[in-house]
Amino acid sequence: MSAISDRNVPSGLPPSDRSRPHAPRQGRRLAFTIDRILSVLIVLPSILAISIFVYGFIAWSVRVSLSAWTKGLIPNYTYSGLTRYIELLSDRRFGIDMRNTAIFTSLFLVVCLIVGLLLAILLDQRLKGEGFFRSIFLFPMALSFIVTGVAWRWLMNPATGTRISGLNLLFDQLGLDFLISRWHTTPPPWGIAFVVIPAVWQMSGFTMAMYLAGLRGISDDLREAARVDGANEFQLYRYIILPQLQSVTLSAVIVLGHTSLKIFDLIVAISQNDIKLDVPAVYMWRTTFDGSNYSRGAAIGIVMLITVAVLIVPYLISSMRSQEAKL
Amino acid sequence: MTFARRFSRIVLYALLILLSVSYLLPIYLMLVTGLKPFAEVNLQTMWQLPNRIAFDNFLEAFDKLWPHLRNSLFMVLPAALISSMIGSVNGYIFSKWKFRGADLIFTLILFGMFIPYQSILIPLVQFMQFIHLRGTLPGLILVHIIYGIPITSLIFRNYYAQISTEILEAGRIDGAGLIGLYRWIMFPLSIPGFVVVLIWQFTQAYNDFLFAVILTNTAQWPVTVALNNMAGSQIVQWNVQMAGALLAALPTLLVYILLGRFFVRGLMAGALKG
């Protein structure tokens, strides 16, 4: 069988069967074998790099997390079992981190999906200037979380009285005083919920783009048929269109979910070390590189990896299966 | 058009305009703050348009950020170029020359783009110290290239999967081997793929904060680290911070405005769709 995959070849014959009569058999075989070896050689450096920098380093992180390297820059690999992980269970700061991650991730997912879907449906109404609106909702995607964080820290400034500024000032001037808020400085646990606002601002355009692509994939005939059957616009979306967008929602959950489980820069830029807004990614950074507690840092990193893997691995496996099924 | 239909159109546009305005608020604030002379900077009037256009804030922010903006560009351009070359050959092999186990290996590679980098950070720092590249821009470039392998290979593999295998078959009959097929058929067809991947890697590396903050020292800080540092400082005023944020956003914003179409394609590729 040929190594060139024949996904796009309509004929039922494998390509090797068709190309066989064109060339003397022996020569082709030889050239072909060389090409096969070459194909592996070409991707080998990448495979090696990933084996070392991803899998090797993960293994090494696990080793560090099981060590007694809790102080200083000089490694101490004395084996100390699961001590670091057990410590994390009763670590107050890590408890705050886990709670913050749970609140942030669930709110972020729900709000981002709803806003993204809403924007996509609004843009799917054969508008003039659709491209213009689309670019506006998408542009925050091009920014770094640091830029977003710096800008939103001022927008969400909680000061009151004569120091009032940012969105609070805007609401005050527009007579929308009931919207004035302490934003991310709201007492725990809800301060972190306000950090969802800049995160949604940045990522909802992406969700919109995914849903829009999904909506464009639904045939007009189907919509027409539903309308002929007397469905109104709401029923059309509720019963015909939304059920067809499930796979888009799944992909969006994967991308948004893993982004938010490891959220780091946005928190750093907005919280500026406020422990009430802490998340595991920030704790890992601080405890490792400021506190020199390498084994605790490694343990946090591994816990984060496991959380993300629970979400990603099933998706990757099913993705691979469908890829194989296509061949 | 019926009255009800016209009415619903008006509501629709009103809603979209309202939403657009709220999405643009942060940029508006950065822009008007940046364009005010220092004398006009005042928390109470932060939402008002400047009476007189001045570049005080931008100039001061530029003064502070320019060395770091330069670092960012020096780091990002080679990282994006080399990444896309590697992604292109990988994508070619993984789409058209599947060896036994290629799909499994590819999936294992893909896992690398989802991991939280906190789980490899400590060994990475040790390794970079060991090869004496910690605290250097080439070190940061290397890291972006390696951790860019999964996404760049994925984008190219999906792109090449759309190119008909029959063209390659024809090329094979004409005597071209694996390298010839790439050189004479695939590569010339790859320009859109390259644009997508270059933009994607440019944006990713430019916007990165985690690798940069851990692998570089003050002198090599890219602009994201410098901006965050500026925002945390008590000395730098909020108006300069705002101008700085816009300045730091400018390169990727420009890319988005000029090449938005390709940017969105890279975005969607990240969502897999095996």
Coordinates of C-alpha atoms in Angstrom, one line a residue:
Chain A
M1 CA 0.0 0.0 0.0
S2 CA 1.2 3.5 -0.8
A3 CA 2.3 5.8 2.0
I4 CA 0.5 8.6 0.2
S5 CA -2.9 8.6 1.8
D6 CA -5.7 8.5 -0.7
R7 CA -8.4 10.4 1.1
N8 CA -9.2 12.6 -1.9
V9 CA -9.0 9.9 -4.5
P10 CA -12.5 8.9 -5.4
S11 CA -11.5 5.6 -7.1
G12 CA -11.7 2.5 -4.9
L13 CA -8.3 1.3 -5.9
P14 CA -5.3 2.1 -3.7
P15 CA -3.0 4.4 -5.5
S16 CA -0.1 1.9 -5.7
D17 CA -2.3 -0.3 -7.9
R18 CA -2.8 2.5 -10.3
S19 CA 0.7 3.7 -10.5
R20 CA 2.3 0.3 -10.9
P21 CA 2.1 -0.1 -14.7
H22 CA 4.0 3.2 -15.2
A23 CA 7.3 2.3 -13.8
P24 CA 9.7 -0.6 -13.7
R25 CA 8.9 -2.3 -10.5
Q26 CA 12.3 -2.8 -9.0
G27 CA 13.5 0.8 -9.4
R28 CA 10.3 2.3 -8.0
R29 CA 10.4 0.0 -5.0
L30 CA 13.9 1.1 -4.1
A31 CA 13.1 4.8 -4.5
F32 CA 10.0 4.3 -2.6
T33 CA 11.8 2.6 0.4
I34 CA 14.2 5.5 0.5
D35 CA 11.4 8.0 0.5
R36 CA 9.7 6.1 3.4
I37 CA 12.8 6.2 5.5
L38 CA 13.3 9.8 4.5
S39 CA 9.7 10.7 5.6
V40 CA 10.4 9.3 9.1
L41 CA 13.8 11.1 9.2
I42 CA 12.3 14.4 8.4
V43 CA 9.8 14.4 11.3
L44 CA 12.2 12.7 13.7
P45 CA 13.8 15.9 15.0
S46 CA 10.3 17.3 15.9
I47 CA 9.3 14.0 17.5
L48 CA 12.5 14.0 19.5
A49 CA 12.1 17.6 20.6
I50 CA 8.5 17.0 21.7
S51 CA 9.5 13.8 23.5
I52 CA 12.1 15.7 25.5
F53 CA 10.5 19.1 26.0
V54 CA 7.0 17.8 26.6
Y55 CA 7.1 14.2 27.9
G56 CA 10.6 14.1 29.3
F57 CA 10.1 17.4 31.1
I58 CA 6.8 16.3 32.5
A59 CA 8.4 13.2 33.8
W60 CA 11.2 15.3 35.3
S61 CA 8.6 17.7 36.9
V62 CA 7.0 14.6 38.5
R63 CA 10.4 13.6 39.9
V64 CA 11.0 17.1 41.3
S65 CA 7.5 17.1 42.9
L66 CA 8.4 13.9 44.7
S67 CA 11.6 15.4 46.0
A68 CA 12.6 17.4 49.1
W69 CA 13.7 20.4 47.0
T70 CA 11.9 23.0 49.0
K71 CA 14.6 25.6 49.6
G72 CA 17.2 27.3 47.5
L73 CA 18.5 27.1 44.0
I74 CA 20.6 24.0 44.6
P75 CA 18.5 20.9 43.6
N76 CA 17.8 18.4 46.4
Y77 CA 16.4 15.2 44.9
T78 CA 16.0 13.3 48.1
Y79 CA 12.9 11.2 47.6
S80 CA 10.0 12.4 49.8
G81 CA 7.0 10.6 48.3
L82 CA 3.7 12.4 47.9
T83 CA 4.4 14.8 50.7
R84 CA 4.1 17.9 48.5
Y85 CA 0.7 16.8 47.1
I86 CA -0.6 16.0 50.6
E87 CA 0.6 19.4 51.8
L88 CA -1.3 21.0 49.0
L89 CA -4.5 19.5 50.2
S90 CA -4.3 21.5 53.4
D91 CA -2.6 24.5 51.9
R92 CA -4.9 27.5 52.4
R93 CA -3.6 29.4 49.4
F94 CA -4.0 26.4 47.1
G95 CA -7.6 26.0 48.4
I96 CA -8.3 29.6 47.3
D97 CA -6.7 28.9 44.0
M98 CA -8.8 25.8 43.3
R99 CA -12.0 27.7 44.3
N100 CA -11.0 30.7 42.1
T101 CA -10.3 28.4 39.2
A102 CA -13.6 26.6 39.6
I103 CA -15.6 29.9 39.7
F104 CA -13.6 31.5 36.9
T105 CA -13.7 28.5 34.6
S106 CA -17.4 27.7 35.0
L107 CA -18.5 31.3 34.7
F108 CA -16.2 32.0 31.8
L109 CA -17.4 29.0 29.9
V110 CA -21.0 29.8 30.3
V111 CA -20.8 33.5 29.6
C112 CA -18.4 33.1 26.7
L113 CA -20.6 30.5 25.0
I114 CA -23.8 32.5 25.5
V115 CA -22.2 35.8 24.3
G116 CA -20.5 34.1 21.4
L117 CA -23.6 32.3 20.3
L118 CA -25.7 35.5 20.6
L119 CA -23.2 37.5 18.6
A120 CA -23.1 34.8 15.9
I121 CA -26.9 34.6 15.6
L122 CA -27.1 38.4 15.4
L123 CA -24.5 38.4 12.7
D124 CA -26.2 35.5 10.8
Q125 CA -29.2 37.7 9.8
R126 CA -27.9 38.7 6.3
L127 CA -26.7 42.1 7.5
K128 CA -25.1 45.0 5.8
G129 CA -21.7 45.5 7.4
E130 CA -21.5 42.0 8.8
G131 CA -17.7 42.0 8.2
F132 CA -17.3 45.3 10.0
F133 CA -19.1 44.1 13.1
R134 CA -17.3 40.8 13.0
S135 CA -13.9 42.5 13.1
I136 CA -14.9 44.6 16.0
F137 CA -16.0 41.6 18.1
L138 CA -12.9 39.7 17.2
F139 CA -10.1 42.2 17.5
P140 CA -9.4 41.7 21.3
M141 CA -8.3 38.2 20.3
A142 CA -5.2 39.8 18.7
L143 CA -4.1 41.4 22.0
S144 CA -2.1 39.9 24.8
F145 CA -3.7 39.1 28.1
I146 CA -1.2 41.6 29.6
V147 CA -2.5 44.4 27.5
T148 CA -6.1 43.4 28.3
G149 CA -5.3 43.2 32.0
V150 CA -3.6 46.6 32.2
A151 CA -6.4 48.3 30.4
W152 CA -9.2 46.6 32.4
R153 CA -7.5 47.2 35.7
W154 CA -8.2 50.9 35.1
L155 CA -11.6 50.3 33.7
M156 CA -12.5 48.3 36.7
N157 CA -11.0 50.7 39.2
P158 CA -13.0 50.4 42.4
A159 CA -12.2 53.8 43.9
T160 CA -15.2 55.9 45.0
G161 CA -15.9 59.6 45.8
T162 CA -13.5 62.1 44.2
R163 CA -11.2 59.3 43.0
I164 CA -14.0 57.5 41.1
S165 CA -12.8 56.5 37.6
G166 CA -13.1 54.0 34.8
L167 CA -16.4 52.3 34.2
N168 CA -17.8 53.4 37.6
L169 CA -17.2 57.0 36.5
L170 CA -18.8 56.3 33.2
F171 CA -21.9 54.7 34.8
D172 CA -22.0 57.7 37.3
Q173 CA -22.0 60.2 34.4
L174 CA -24.6 58.3 32.4
G175 CA -26.9 58.0 35.5
L176 CA -26.5 54.3 35.7
D177 CA -25.3 54.4 39.3
F178 CA -26.9 51.0 40.1
L179 CA -24.2 49.4 37.9
I180 CA -21.3 50.9 40.0
S181 CA -19.3 48.0 41.5
R182 CA -16.2 47.1 43.4
W183 CA -15.4 44.8 40.4
H184 CA -12.5 42.4 41.1
T185 CA -12.0 43.9 44.6
T186 CA -15.4 42.5 45.7
P187 CA -14.7 40.4 48.8
P188 CA -14.0 36.7 48.2
P189 CA -15.1 34.5 46.6
W190 CA -16.7 36.7 44.0
G191 CA -13.9 39.1 43.1
I192 CA -12.6 36.5 40.6
A193 CA -16.0 36.4 38.9
F194 CA -15.4 40.0 37.7
V195 CA -12.1 39.0 36.0
V196 CA -14.4 36.9 33.7
I197 CA -15.5 40.2 32.1
P198 CA -12.1 41.1 30.5
A199 CA -11.6 37.4 29.7
V200 CA -15.0 37.2 27.9
W201 CA -14.2 40.5 26.2
Q202 CA -11.1 38.9 24.8
M203 CA -12.3 35.5 23.9
S204 CA -16.0 35.8 23.0
G205 CA -15.1 36.9 19.4
F206 CA -13.4 33.6 19.0
T207 CA -16.5 31.7 20.2
M208 CA -18.6 33.9 17.8
A209 CA -16.3 33.0 14.9
M210 CA -16.7 29.3 15.6
Y211 CA -20.5 29.4 15.9
L212 CA -20.7 31.6 12.8
A213 CA -18.8 29.0 10.8
G214 CA -21.1 26.4 12.2
L215 CA -24.2 28.4 11.3
R216 CA -22.9 28.9 7.8
G217 CA -22.6 25.1 7.4
I218 CA -26.3 24.6 7.9
S219 CA -28.1 24.5 4.6
D220 CA -30.6 27.2 3.7
D221 CA -33.0 24.5 2.5
L222 CA -33.3 23.2 6.1
R223 CA -34.2 26.7 7.3
E224 CA -36.7 27.2 4.5
A225 CA -38.3 23.8 5.2
A226 CA -38.8 24.7 8.8
R227 CA -40.3 28.1 7.9
V228 CA -42.6 26.4 5.4
D229 CA -43.7 24.1 8.2
G230 CA -44.7 27.2 10.2
A231 CA -41.8 27.5 12.6
N232 CA -41.1 31.1 13.8
E233 CA -37.5 32.4 14.1
F234 CA -37.3 31.4 17.8
Q235 CA -38.5 27.9 17.1
L236 CA -36.2 27.6 14.1
Y237 CA -33.1 28.3 16.3
R238 CA -34.4 26.3 19.3
Y239 CA -35.3 23.1 17.5
I240 CA -33.5 23.1 14.2
I241 CA -30.3 25.1 14.4
L242 CA -29.0 24.8 18.0
P243 CA -29.1 21.0 18.0
Q244 CA -26.8 21.1 14.9
L245 CA -24.2 23.2 16.7
Q246 CA -23.4 20.7 19.4
S247 CA -20.0 19.8 17.9
V248 CA -19.1 23.4 17.7
T249 CA -20.0 23.9 21.3
L250 CA -17.8 20.9 22.2
S251 CA -14.8 22.3 20.4
A252 CA -15.3 25.7 22.0
V253 CA -15.5 24.2 25.4
I254 CA -12.2 22.4 24.8
V255 CA -10.4 25.5 23.7
L256 CA -12.0 27.9 26.2
G257 CA -11.8 25.3 29.0
H258 CA -8.1 24.6 28.7
T259 CA -7.3 28.3 28.3
S260 CA -9.1 29.2 31.5
L261 CA -7.8 26.2 33.6
K262 CA -4.3 27.6 33.0
I263 CA -5.2 31.3 33.1
F264 CA -2.1 33.2 34.1
D265 CA -1.1 36.5 32.5
L266 CA -4.5 38.0 32.8
I267 CA -4.6 37.4 36.5
V268 CA -1.0 38.6 36.9
A269 CA -1.8 41.9 35.2
I270 CA -5.1 42.5 36.9
S271 CA -4.4 41.3 40.4
Q272 CA -0.9 42.6 40.8
N273 CA -0.1 40.1 43.5
D274 CA -3.5 40.3 45.3
I275 CA -3.8 36.8 46.8
K276 CA -7.6 37.0 46.8
L277 CA -7.5 36.6 43.0
D278 CA -4.8 33.9 43.0
V279 CA -4.9 30.9 40.7
P280 CA -2.7 27.8 40.6
A281 CA -0.6 29.1 37.6
V282 CA 0.3 32.2 39.6
Y283 CA 1.0 30.3 42.8
M284 CA 3.3 27.9 40.9
W285 CA 5.2 30.8 39.5
R286 CA 5.5 32.6 42.8
T287 CA 6.4 29.7 45.0
T288 CA 9.0 28.3 42.5
F289 CA 10.8 31.4 41.3
D290 CA 10.3 33.8 44.2
G291 CA 10.0 31.3 47.1
S292 CA 12.5 28.7 45.7
N293 CA 10.1 25.9 46.7
Y294 CA 10.7 23.9 43.6
S295 CA 9.1 20.7 44.6
R296 CA 5.9 22.4 45.6
G297 CA 5.9 24.4 42.4
A298 CA 6.4 21.1 40.4
A299 CA 3.5 19.5 42.3
I300 CA 1.2 22.4 41.4
G301 CA 2.3 22.2 37.8
I302 CA 1.4 18.4 37.8
V303 CA -2.0 19.0 39.4
M304 CA -2.7 21.6 36.7
L305 CA -1.6 19.1 34.0
I306 CA -3.9 16.5 35.3
T307 CA -6.9 18.9 35.4
V308 CA -6.2 19.9 31.8
A309 CA -5.6 16.3 30.7
V310 CA -9.0 15.2 32.0
L311 CA -10.5 17.7 29.5
I312 CA -8.2 17.2 26.6
V313 CA -7.2 13.6 26.4
P314 CA -10.7 12.1 25.6
Y315 CA -11.0 14.8 23.0
L316 CA -7.7 14.1 21.4
I317 CA -8.4 10.3 21.3
S318 CA -11.8 10.8 19.7
S319 CA -10.2 13.2 17.3
M320 CA -7.6 10.6 16.3
R321 CA -10.2 7.9 15.9
S322 CA -12.3 10.0 13.5
Q323 CA -9.1 10.9 11.6
E324 CA -8.3 7.1 11.2
A325 CA -11.9 6.4 10.3
K326 CA -11.7 8.8 7.4
L327 CA -8.9 6.9 5.7
Chain B
M1 CA -40.7 44.7 3.7
T2 CA -43.4 44.6 6.4
F3 CA -43.4 47.0 9.3
A4 CA -42.6 44.2 11.8
R5 CA -39.7 43.1 9.7
R6 CA -38.4 46.6 9.4
F7 CA -38.8 47.2 13.1
S8 CA -36.9 44.0 13.9
R9 CA -34.1 45.2 11.6
I10 CA -33.8 48.5 13.4
V11 CA -33.6 46.7 16.8
L12 CA -31.0 44.3 15.4
Y13 CA -28.7 47.1 14.2
A14 CA -29.2 49.1 17.4
L15 CA -28.2 46.1 19.4
L16 CA -25.1 45.4 17.3
I17 CA -24.1 49.1 17.5
L18 CA -24.5 49.1 21.2
L19 CA -22.4 45.9 21.5
S20 CA -19.7 47.3 19.2
V21 CA -19.5 50.4 21.3
S22 CA -19.0 48.4 24.4
Y23 CA -16.3 46.2 22.8
L24 CA -14.5 49.3 21.7
L25 CA -14.6 51.1 25.0
P26 CA -11.2 49.9 26.3
I27 CA -9.5 50.9 23.0
Y28 CA -11.3 54.3 23.1
L29 CA -10.1 54.9 26.6
M30 CA -6.5 54.0 25.7
L31 CA -6.6 56.2 22.6
V32 CA -8.1 59.3 24.1
T33 CA -5.9 59.1 27.2
G34 CA -2.8 58.7 25.0
L35 CA -3.7 61.7 22.8
K36 CA -4.2 64.1 25.7
P37 CA -1.5 66.5 26.9
F38 CA -0.3 65.9 30.4
A39 CA -2.1 69.0 31.6
E40 CA -5.5 67.5 30.6
V41 CA -4.9 64.1 32.2
N42 CA -7.4 63.8 35.0
L43 CA -9.3 60.9 36.4
Q44 CA -12.6 62.9 36.4
T45 CA -12.4 63.6 32.7
M46 CA -10.9 60.3 31.6
W47 CA -13.8 59.6 29.2
Q48 CA -13.8 63.0 27.5
L49 CA -12.1 63.7 24.2
P50 CA -8.9 65.8 24.4
N51 CA -9.3 69.5 23.8
R52 CA -5.9 69.5 22.2
I53 CA -4.1 66.6 20.6
A54 CA -0.7 65.9 22.1
F55 CA 1.5 62.8 22.2
D56 CA 3.0 63.3 25.6
N57 CA 1.7 60.0 27.0
F58 CA 2.7 58.0 23.9
L59 CA 6.2 59.6 23.9
E60 CA 6.8 58.8 27.5
A61 CA 5.5 55.3 27.1
F62 CA 7.5 54.8 24.0
D63 CA 10.6 56.0 25.8
K64 CA 10.1 53.3 28.4
L65 CA 9.0 50.5 26.1
W66 CA 11.0 50.9 23.0
P67 CA 14.0 48.7 23.9
H68 CA 11.5 46.0 24.9
L69 CA 9.4 46.4 21.7
R70 CA 12.6 45.9 19.8
N71 CA 13.4 42.8 21.8
S72 CA 9.9 41.5 21.0
L73 CA 10.3 42.0 17.3
F74 CA 13.8 40.5 17.2
M75 CA 12.5 37.5 19.0
V76 CA 9.2 37.1 17.2
L77 CA 10.4 37.3 13.6
P78 CA 12.9 34.4 13.6
A79 CA 10.6 32.4 15.9
A80 CA 7.7 32.7 13.5
L81 CA 9.8 32.0 10.4
I82 CA 11.5 28.9 11.7
S83 CA 8.3 27.6 13.3
S84 CA 6.4 27.8 10.0
M85 CA 9.2 26.0 8.1
I86 CA 9.2 23.1 10.6
G87 CA 5.4 23.1 10.6
S88 CA 5.3 22.9 6.9
V89 CA 7.5 19.8 6.4
N90 CA 5.8 18.1 9.4
G91 CA 2.4 18.8 8.0
Y92 CA 3.5 17.4 4.6
I93 CA 4.7 14.2 6.1
F94 CA 1.8 13.8 8.5
S95 CA -0.8 14.4 5.8
K96 CA 0.7 12.7 2.7
W97 CA 3.3 10.2 3.9
K98 CA 1.7 8.6 6.8
F99 CA 4.1 5.9 8.1
R100 CA 2.9 3.2 10.5
G101 CA 1.7 4.8 13.8
A102 CA 1.8 8.3 12.3
D103 CA -1.6 9.2 13.6
L104 CA -0.8 8.1 17.1
I105 CA 2.5 10.0 17.1
F106 CA 0.8 13.1 15.7
T107 CA -1.8 13.0 18.5
L108 CA 1.0 12.7 21.0
I109 CA 2.6 15.7 19.5
L110 CA -0.7 17.6 19.6
F111 CA -1.0 17.0 23.3
G112 CA 2.0 19.4 23.7
M113 CA -0.1 22.4 22.6
F114 CA -2.6 21.9 25.4
I115 CA -0.4 21.3 28.4
P116 CA -0.1 24.0 31.1
Y117 CA 3.5 25.1 30.7
Q118 CA 3.8 25.2 34.5
S119 CA 4.2 21.5 34.3
I120 CA 7.4 21.7 32.3
L121 CA 8.7 25.0 33.6
I122 CA 11.2 23.8 36.2
P123 CA 13.0 21.3 33.9
L124 CA 12.9 23.9 31.1
V125 CA 14.7 26.5 33.3
Q126 CA 17.3 23.9 34.4
F127 CA 17.8 22.9 30.8
M128 CA 18.2 26.4 29.5
Q129 CA 20.7 27.1 32.2
F130 CA 22.5 24.0 31.4
I131 CA 22.9 25.0 27.7
H132 CA 23.6 28.6 28.8
L133 CA 20.7 30.1 27.0
R134 CA 18.6 31.3 29.9
G135 CA 18.5 35.1 29.9
T136 CA 19.1 35.3 26.1
L137 CA 16.8 36.1 23.3
P138 CA 18.0 33.1 21.2
G139 CA 16.9 30.9 24.2
L140 CA 13.5 32.4 24.2
I141 CA 13.3 31.9 20.4
L142 CA 14.2 28.3 20.7
V143 CA 11.5 27.7 23.3
H144 CA 8.8 29.3 21.1
I145 CA 9.9 27.2 18.2
I146 CA 9.8 23.9 20.1
Y147 CA 6.5 24.6 21.8
G148 CA 5.1 25.9 18.5
I149 CA 5.7 22.5 16.7
P150 CA 2.3 21.1 17.6
I151 CA 0.1 23.9 16.4
T152 CA 2.2 24.7 13.3
S153 CA 2.2 21.1 12.2
L154 CA -1.5 20.9 12.8
I155 CA -2.4 23.9 10.8
F156 CA -0.2 22.7 7.9
R157 CA -1.5 19.1 8.1
N158 CA -5.1 20.3 7.8
Y159 CA -4.1 22.7 5.0
Y160 CA -2.3 20.0 3.0
A161 CA -5.1 17.5 3.6
Q162 CA -7.2 19.7 1.3
I163 CA -4.6 19.5 -1.5
S164 CA -5.6 16.6 -3.8
T165 CA -3.3 13.6 -3.6
E166 CA -3.8 13.1 -7.3
I167 CA -1.4 16.0 -8.1
L168 CA 1.2 14.2 -6.0
E169 CA 0.5 10.9 -7.8
A170 CA 1.1 12.7 -11.1
G171 CA 4.3 14.1 -9.8
R172 CA 5.4 10.7 -8.7
I173 CA 4.8 9.2 -12.1
D174 CA 7.0 12.0 -13.5
G175 CA 9.7 10.7 -11.3
A176 CA 9.7 13.1 -8.3
G177 CA 10.5 11.7 -4.9
L178 CA 9.4 12.8 -1.5
I179 CA 11.6 15.9 -1.6
G180 CA 10.9 16.7 -5.2
L181 CA 7.1 16.5 -4.6
Y182 CA 7.5 18.9 -1.7
R183 CA 9.8 21.3 -3.5
W184 CA 7.9 21.5 -6.8
I185 CA 4.3 20.8 -5.8
M186 CA 3.5 21.3 -2.2
F187 CA 5.7 24.2 -1.3
P188 CA 4.5 26.4 -4.1
L189 CA 0.9 25.7 -3.1
S190 CA 1.6 26.5 0.6
I191 CA 1.7 30.3 0.5
P192 CA -1.8 30.7 2.3
G193 CA -0.7 28.1 4.8
F194 CA 2.5 30.0 5.5
V195 CA 0.6 33.3 5.9
V196 CA -1.8 31.7 8.5
V197 CA 1.0 30.1 10.5
L198 CA 3.3 33.1 10.4
I199 CA 0.6 35.3 11.7
W200 CA -0.4 32.8 14.3
Q201 CA 3.2 32.3 15.6
F202 CA 3.9 36.0 15.4
T203 CA 0.9 36.7 17.6
Q204 CA 1.5 33.8 20.0
A205 CA 5.2 34.6 20.6
Y206 CA 4.6 38.3 20.8
N207 CA 1.8 38.0 23.3
D208 CA 3.5 35.4 25.4
F209 CA 4.3 36.4 29.0
L210 CA 5.0 33.2 30.9
F211 CA 8.2 32.0 29.0
A212 CA 9.4 35.6 28.7
V213 CA 9.1 36.4 32.4
I214 CA 10.9 33.3 33.4
L215 CA 13.6 32.9 30.8
T216 CA 14.8 36.5 30.3
N217 CA 16.4 39.2 32.4
T218 CA 15.5 42.9 32.4
A219 CA 17.7 43.7 29.4
Q220 CA 16.0 41.1 27.2
W221 CA 12.5 41.6 28.4
P222 CA 10.0 41.6 25.6
V223 CA 7.3 44.2 25.7
T224 CA 4.7 42.2 27.6
V225 CA 6.9 41.8 30.6
A226 CA 8.0 45.4 30.5
L227 CA 4.4 46.6 30.2
N228 CA 3.3 44.4 33.2
N229 CA 6.2 45.8 35.2
M230 CA 5.3 49.3 34.3
A231 CA 1.7 48.7 35.3
G232 CA 2.7 47.4 38.7
S233 CA 5.0 50.4 39.4
Q234 CA 3.8 53.2 41.6
I235 CA 5.8 55.8 39.8
V236 CA 4.3 55.4 36.3
Q237 CA 1.0 57.2 36.0
W238 CA -2.1 55.5 34.8
N239 CA -2.2 57.6 31.6
V240 CA 1.2 56.5 30.6
Q241 CA 0.2 52.9 31.4
M242 CA -2.8 53.2 29.1
A243 CA -0.7 54.7 26.3
G244 CA 1.9 51.9 26.8
A245 CA -0.8 49.2 26.6
L246 CA -1.9 50.6 23.3
L247 CA 1.6 50.9 22.1
A248 CA 2.4 47.3 23.0
A249 CA -0.8 46.1 21.3
L250 CA 0.0 48.0 18.1
P251 CA 2.0 45.3 16.2
T252 CA -0.5 42.5 16.6
L253 CA -3.4 44.9 16.1
L254 CA -1.8 46.0 12.8
V255 CA -1.4 42.4 11.7
Y256 CA -5.0 41.8 12.6
I257 CA -6.3 44.8 10.7
L258 CA -4.3 44.1 7.6
L259 CA -4.5 40.3 7.5
G260 CA -7.6 39.5 9.6
R261 CA -8.9 36.9 7.3
F262 CA -5.8 34.7 7.8
F263 CA -5.7 35.4 11.5
V264 CA -9.2 34.0 11.9
R265 CA -8.2 30.9 9.9
G266 CA -5.3 30.2 12.4
L267 CA -7.7 30.7 15.2
M268 CA -10.1 28.1 13.9
A269 CA -7.3 25.6 13.2
G270 CA -6.5 25.7 16.9
A271 CA -9.9 24.2 17.5
L272 CA -8.7 20.9 15.9
K273 CA -11.6 19.4 13.9
G274 CA -9.5 16.3 13.3

